PDB file of N, CA, C and O in Angstrom:
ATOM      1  N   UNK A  56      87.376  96.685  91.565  1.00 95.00           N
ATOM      2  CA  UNK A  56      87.037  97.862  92.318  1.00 95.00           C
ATOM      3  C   UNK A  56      87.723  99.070  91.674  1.00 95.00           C
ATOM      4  O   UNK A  56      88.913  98.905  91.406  1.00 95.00           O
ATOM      5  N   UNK A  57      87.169 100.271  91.375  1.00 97.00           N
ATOM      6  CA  UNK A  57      88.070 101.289  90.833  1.00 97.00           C
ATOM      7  C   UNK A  57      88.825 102.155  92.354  1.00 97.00           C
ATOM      8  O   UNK A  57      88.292 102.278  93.456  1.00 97.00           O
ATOM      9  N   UNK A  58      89.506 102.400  92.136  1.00 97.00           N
ATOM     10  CA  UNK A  58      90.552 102.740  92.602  1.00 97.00           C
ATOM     11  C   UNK A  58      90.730 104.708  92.310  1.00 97.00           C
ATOM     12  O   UNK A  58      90.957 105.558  93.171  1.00 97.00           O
ATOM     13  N   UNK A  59      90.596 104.841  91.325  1.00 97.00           N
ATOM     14  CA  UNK A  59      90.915 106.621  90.758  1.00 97.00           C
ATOM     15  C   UNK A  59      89.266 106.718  90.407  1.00 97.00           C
ATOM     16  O   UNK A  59      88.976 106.185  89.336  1.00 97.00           O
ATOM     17  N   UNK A  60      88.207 107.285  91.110  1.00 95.00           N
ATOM     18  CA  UNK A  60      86.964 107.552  90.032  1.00 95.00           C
ATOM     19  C   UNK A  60      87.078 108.782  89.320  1.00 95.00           C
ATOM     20  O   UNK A  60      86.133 108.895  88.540  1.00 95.00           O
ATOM     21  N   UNK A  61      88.073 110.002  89.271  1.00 96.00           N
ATOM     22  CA  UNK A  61      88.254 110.663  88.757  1.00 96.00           C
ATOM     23  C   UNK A  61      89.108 110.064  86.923  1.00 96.00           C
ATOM     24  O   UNK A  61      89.017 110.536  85.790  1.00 96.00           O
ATOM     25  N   UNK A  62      89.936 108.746  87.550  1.00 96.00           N
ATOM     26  CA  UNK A  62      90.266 108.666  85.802  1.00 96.00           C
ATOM     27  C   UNK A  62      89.500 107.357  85.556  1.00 96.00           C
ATOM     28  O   UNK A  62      89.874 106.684  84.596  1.00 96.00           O
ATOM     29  N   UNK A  63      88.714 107.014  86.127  1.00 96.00           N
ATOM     30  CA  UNK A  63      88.382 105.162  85.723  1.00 96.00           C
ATOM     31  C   UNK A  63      89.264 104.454  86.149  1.00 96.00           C
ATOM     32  O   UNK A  63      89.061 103.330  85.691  1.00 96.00           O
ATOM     33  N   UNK A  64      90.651 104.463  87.133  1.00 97.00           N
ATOM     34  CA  UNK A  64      91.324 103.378  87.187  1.00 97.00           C
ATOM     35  C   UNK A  64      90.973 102.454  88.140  1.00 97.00           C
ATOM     36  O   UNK A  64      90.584 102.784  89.261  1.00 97.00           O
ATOM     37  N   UNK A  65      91.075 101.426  87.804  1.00 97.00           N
ATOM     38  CA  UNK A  65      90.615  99.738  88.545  1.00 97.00           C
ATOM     39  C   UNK A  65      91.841  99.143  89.662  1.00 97.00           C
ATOM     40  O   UNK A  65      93.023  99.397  89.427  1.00 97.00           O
ATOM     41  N   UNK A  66      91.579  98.613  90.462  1.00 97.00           N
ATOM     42  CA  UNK A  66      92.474  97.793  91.352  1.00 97.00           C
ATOM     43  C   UNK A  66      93.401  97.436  90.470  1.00 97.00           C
ATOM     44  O   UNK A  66      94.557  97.855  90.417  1.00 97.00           O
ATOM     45  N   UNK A  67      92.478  96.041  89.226  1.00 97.00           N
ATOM     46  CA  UNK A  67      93.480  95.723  88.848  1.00 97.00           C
ATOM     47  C   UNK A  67      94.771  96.290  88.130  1.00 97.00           C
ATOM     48  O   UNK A  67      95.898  95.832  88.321  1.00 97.00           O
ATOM     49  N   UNK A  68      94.463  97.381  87.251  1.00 98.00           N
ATOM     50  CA  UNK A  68      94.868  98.478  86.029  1.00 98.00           C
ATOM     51  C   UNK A  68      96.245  98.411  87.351  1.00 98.00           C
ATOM     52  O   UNK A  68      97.327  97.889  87.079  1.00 98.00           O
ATOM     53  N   UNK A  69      96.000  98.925  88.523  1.00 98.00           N
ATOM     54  CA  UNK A  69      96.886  99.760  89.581  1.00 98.00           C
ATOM     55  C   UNK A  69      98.093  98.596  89.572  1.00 98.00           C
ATOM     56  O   UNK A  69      99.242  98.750  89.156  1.00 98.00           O
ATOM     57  N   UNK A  70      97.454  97.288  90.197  1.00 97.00           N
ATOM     58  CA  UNK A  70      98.245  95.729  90.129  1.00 97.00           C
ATOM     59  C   UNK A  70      99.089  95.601  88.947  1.00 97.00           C
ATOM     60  O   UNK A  70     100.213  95.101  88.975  1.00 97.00           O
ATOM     61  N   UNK A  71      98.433  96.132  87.760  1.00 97.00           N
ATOM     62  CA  UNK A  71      99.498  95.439  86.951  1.00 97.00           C
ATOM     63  C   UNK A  71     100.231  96.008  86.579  1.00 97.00           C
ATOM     64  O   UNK A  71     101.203  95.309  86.292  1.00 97.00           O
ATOM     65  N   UNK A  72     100.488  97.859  86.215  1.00 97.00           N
ATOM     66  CA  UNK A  72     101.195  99.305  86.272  1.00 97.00           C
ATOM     67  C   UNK A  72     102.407  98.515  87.562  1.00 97.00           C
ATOM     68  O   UNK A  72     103.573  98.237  87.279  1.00 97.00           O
ATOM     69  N   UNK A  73     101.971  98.354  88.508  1.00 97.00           N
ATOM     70  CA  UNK A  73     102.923  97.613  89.628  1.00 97.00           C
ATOM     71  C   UNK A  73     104.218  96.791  89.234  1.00 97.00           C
ATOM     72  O   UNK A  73     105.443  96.902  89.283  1.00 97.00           O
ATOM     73  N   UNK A  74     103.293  95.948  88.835  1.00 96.00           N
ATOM     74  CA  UNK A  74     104.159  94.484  88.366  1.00 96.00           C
ATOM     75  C   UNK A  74     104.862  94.851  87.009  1.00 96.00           C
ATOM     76  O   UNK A  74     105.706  94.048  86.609  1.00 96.00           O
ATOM     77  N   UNK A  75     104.671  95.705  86.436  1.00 96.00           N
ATOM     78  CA  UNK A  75     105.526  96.360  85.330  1.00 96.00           C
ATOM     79  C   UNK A  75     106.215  97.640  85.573  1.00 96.00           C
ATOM     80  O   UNK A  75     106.519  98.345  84.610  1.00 96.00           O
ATOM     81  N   UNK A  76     106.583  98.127  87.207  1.00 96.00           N
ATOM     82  CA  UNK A  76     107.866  98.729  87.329  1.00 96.00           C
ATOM     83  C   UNK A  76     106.823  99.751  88.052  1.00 96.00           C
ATOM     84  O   UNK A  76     107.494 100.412  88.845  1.00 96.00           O
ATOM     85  N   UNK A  77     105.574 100.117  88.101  1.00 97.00           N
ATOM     86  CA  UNK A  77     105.142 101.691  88.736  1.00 97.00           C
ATOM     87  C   UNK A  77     105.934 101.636  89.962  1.00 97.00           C
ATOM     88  O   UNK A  77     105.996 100.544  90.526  1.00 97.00           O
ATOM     89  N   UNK A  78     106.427 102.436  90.368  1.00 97.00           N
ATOM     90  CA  UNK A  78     106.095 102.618  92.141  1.00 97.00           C
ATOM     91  C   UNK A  78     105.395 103.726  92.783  1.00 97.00           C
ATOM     92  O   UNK A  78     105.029 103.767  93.958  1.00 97.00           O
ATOM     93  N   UNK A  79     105.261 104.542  91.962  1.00 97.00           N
ATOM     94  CA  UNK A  79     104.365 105.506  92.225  1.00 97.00           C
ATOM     95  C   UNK A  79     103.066 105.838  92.202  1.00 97.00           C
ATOM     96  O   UNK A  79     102.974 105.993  90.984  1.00 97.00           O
ATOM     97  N   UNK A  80     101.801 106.108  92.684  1.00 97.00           N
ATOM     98  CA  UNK A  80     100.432 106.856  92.154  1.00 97.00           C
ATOM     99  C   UNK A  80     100.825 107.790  90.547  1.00 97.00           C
ATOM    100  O   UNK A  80     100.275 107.389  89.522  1.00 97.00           O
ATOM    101  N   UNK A  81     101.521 108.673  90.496  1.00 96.00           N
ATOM    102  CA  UNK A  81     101.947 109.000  89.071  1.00 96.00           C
ATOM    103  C   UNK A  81     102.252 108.726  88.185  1.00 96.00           C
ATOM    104  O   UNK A  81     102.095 109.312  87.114  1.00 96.00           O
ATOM    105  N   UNK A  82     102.953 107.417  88.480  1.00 97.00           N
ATOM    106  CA  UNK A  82     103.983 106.663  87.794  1.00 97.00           C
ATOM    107  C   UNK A  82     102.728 106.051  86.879  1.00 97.00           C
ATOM    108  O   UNK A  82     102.708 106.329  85.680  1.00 97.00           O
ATOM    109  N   UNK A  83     101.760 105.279  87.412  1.00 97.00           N
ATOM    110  CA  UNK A  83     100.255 104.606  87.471  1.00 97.00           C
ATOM    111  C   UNK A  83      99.374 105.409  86.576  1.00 97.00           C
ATOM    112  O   UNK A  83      98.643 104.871  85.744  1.00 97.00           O
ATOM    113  N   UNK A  84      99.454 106.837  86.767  1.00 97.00           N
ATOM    114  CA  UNK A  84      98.624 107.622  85.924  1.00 97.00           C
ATOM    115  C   UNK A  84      99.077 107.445  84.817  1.00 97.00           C
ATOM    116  O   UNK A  84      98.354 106.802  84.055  1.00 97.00           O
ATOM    117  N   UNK A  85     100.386 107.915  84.300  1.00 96.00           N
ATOM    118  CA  UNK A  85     101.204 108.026  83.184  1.00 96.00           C
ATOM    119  C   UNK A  85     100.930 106.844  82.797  1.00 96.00           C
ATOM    120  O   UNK A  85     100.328 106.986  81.732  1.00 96.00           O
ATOM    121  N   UNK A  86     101.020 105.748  83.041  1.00 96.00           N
ATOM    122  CA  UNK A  86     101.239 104.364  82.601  1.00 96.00           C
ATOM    123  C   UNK A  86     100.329 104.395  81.706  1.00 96.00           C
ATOM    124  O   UNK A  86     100.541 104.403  80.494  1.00 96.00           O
ATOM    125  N   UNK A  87      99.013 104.417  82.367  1.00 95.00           N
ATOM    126  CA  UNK A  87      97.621 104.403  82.136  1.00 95.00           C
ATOM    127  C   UNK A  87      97.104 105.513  81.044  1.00 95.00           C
ATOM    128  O   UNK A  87      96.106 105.356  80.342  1.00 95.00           O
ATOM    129  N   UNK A  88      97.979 106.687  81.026  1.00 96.00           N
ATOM    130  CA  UNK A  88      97.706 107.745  80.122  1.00 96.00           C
ATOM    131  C   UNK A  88      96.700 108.866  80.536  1.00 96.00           C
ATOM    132  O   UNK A  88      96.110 109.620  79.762  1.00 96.00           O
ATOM    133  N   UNK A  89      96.630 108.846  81.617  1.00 95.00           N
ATOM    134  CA  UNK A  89      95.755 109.445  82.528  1.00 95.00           C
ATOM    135  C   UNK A  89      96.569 110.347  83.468  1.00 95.00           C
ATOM    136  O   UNK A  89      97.559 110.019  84.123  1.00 95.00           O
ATOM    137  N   UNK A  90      95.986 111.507  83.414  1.00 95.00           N
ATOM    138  CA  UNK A  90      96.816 112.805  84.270  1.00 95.00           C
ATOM    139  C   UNK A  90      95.952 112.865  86.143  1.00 95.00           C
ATOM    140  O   UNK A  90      94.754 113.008  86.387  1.00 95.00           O
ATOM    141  N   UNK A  91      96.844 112.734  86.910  1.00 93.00           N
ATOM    142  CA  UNK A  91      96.556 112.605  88.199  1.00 93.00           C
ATOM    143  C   UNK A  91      95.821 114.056  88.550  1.00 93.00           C
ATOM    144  O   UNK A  91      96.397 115.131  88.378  1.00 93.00           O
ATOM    145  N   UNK A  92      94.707 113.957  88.974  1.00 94.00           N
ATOM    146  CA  UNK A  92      93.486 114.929  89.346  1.00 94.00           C
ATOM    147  C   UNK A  92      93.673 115.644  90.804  1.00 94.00           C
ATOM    148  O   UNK A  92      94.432 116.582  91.048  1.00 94.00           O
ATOM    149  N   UNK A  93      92.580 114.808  91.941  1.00 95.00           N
ATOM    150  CA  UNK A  93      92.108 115.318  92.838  1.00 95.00           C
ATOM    151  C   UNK A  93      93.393 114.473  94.114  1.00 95.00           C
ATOM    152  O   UNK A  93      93.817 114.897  95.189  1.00 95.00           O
ATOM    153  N   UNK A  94      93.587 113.594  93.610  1.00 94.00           N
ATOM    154  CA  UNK A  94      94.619 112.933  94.923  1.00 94.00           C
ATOM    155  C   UNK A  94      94.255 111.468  96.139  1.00 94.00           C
ATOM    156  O   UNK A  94      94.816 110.719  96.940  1.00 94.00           O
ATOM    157  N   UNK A  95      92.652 111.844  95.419  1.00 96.00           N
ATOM    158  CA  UNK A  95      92.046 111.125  97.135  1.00 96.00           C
ATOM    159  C   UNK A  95      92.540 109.933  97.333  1.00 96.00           C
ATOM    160  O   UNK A  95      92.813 109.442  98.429  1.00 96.00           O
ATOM    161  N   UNK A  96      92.748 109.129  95.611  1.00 97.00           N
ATOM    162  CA  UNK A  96      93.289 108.142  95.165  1.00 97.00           C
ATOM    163  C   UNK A  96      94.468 107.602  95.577  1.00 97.00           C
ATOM    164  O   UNK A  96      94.664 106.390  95.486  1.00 97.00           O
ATOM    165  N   UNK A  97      95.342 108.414  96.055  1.00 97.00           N
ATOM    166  CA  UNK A  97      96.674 108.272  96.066  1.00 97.00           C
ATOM    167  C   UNK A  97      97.576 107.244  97.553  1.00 97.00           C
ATOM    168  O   UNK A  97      98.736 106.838  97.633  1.00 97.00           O
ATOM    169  N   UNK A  98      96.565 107.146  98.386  1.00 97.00           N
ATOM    170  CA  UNK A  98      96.812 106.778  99.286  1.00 97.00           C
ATOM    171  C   UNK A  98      96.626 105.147  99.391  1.00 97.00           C
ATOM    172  O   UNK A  98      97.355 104.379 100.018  1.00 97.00           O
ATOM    173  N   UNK A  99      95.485 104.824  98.631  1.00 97.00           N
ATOM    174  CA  UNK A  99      95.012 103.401  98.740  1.00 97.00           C
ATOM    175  C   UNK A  99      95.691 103.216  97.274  1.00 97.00           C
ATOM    176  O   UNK A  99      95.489 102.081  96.840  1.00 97.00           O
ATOM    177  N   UNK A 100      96.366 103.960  96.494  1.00 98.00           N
ATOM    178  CA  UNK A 100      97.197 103.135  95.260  1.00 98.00           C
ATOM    179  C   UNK A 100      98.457 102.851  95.254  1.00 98.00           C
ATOM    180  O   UNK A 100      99.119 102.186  94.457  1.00 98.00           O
ATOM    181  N   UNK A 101      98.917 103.731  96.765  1.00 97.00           N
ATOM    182  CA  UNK A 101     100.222 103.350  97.513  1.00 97.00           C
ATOM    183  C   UNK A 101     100.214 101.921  97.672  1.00 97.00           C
ATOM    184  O   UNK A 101     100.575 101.028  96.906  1.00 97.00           O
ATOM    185  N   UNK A 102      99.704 101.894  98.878  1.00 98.00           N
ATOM    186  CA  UNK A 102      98.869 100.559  99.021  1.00 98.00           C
ATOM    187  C   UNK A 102      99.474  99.371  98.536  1.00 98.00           C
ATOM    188  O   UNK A 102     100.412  98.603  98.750  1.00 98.00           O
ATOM    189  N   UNK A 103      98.278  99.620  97.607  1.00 98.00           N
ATOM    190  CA  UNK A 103      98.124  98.492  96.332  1.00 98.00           C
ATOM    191  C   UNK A 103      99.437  98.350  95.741  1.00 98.00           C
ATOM    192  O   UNK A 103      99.902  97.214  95.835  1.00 98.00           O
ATOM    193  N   UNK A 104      99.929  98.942  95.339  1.00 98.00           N
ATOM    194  CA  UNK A 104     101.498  99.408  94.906  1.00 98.00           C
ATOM    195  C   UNK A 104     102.171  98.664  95.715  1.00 98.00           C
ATOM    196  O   UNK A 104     102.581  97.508  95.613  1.00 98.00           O
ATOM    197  N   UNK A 105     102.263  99.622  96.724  1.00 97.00           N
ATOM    198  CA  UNK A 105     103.636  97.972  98.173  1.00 97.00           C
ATOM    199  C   UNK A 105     103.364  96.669  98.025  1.00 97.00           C
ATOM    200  O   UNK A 105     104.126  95.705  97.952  1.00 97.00           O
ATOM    201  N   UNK A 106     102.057  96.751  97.985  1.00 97.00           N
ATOM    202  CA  UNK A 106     101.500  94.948  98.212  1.00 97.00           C
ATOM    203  C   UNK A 106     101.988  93.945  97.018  1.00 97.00           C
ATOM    204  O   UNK A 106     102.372  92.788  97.192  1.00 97.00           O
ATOM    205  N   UNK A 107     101.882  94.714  95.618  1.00 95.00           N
ATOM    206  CA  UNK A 107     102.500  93.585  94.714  1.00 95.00           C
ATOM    207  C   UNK A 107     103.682  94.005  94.663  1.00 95.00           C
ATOM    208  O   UNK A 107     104.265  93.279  93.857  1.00 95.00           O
ATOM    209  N   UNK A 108     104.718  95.148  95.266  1.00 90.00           N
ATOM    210  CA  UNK A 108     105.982  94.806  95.154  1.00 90.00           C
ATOM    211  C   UNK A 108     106.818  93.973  96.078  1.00 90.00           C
ATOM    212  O   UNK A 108     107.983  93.595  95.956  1.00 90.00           O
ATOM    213  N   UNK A 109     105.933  93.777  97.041  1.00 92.00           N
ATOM    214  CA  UNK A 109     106.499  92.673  97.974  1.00 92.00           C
ATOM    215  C   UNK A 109     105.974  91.505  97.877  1.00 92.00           C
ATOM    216  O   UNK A 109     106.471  90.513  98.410  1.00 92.00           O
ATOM    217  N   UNK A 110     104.850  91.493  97.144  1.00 86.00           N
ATOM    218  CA  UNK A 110     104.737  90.028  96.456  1.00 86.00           C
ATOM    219  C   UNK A 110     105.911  89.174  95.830  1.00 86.00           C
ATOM    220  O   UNK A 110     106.369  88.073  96.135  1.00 86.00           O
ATOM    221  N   UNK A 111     106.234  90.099  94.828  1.00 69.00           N
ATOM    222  CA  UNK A 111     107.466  89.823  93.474  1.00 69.00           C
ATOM    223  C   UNK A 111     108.622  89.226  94.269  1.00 69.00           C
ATOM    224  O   UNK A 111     109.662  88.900  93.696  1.00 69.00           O
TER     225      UNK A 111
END
């Protein structure tokens, strides 16, 4: 599922930025090489974000 349609980013892209230290929506952009846009994104990549850090 994409996740950012402003940069192309995917659920997964978000999952694995995660599991390699993101904790942020920004953190995620940068990772990715992608500059954070419109925002709408930011809420459901929180999200996604908590969920695999409390996986770990």
């Amino acid at each position: 599922m994409v996740v950012c349609i402003c940069n192309a980013i995917r659920e997964s892209d978000v999952r694995s930025a995660a599991r390699n230290g993101c904790a942020t929506p920004c953190q995620v952009h940068q990772a990715m090489g992608r500059p954070p846009k419109c925002g709408k994104c930011a809420a459901f990549t929180r999200t996604i974000i908590d969920a695999e850090r409390s996986a770990a």
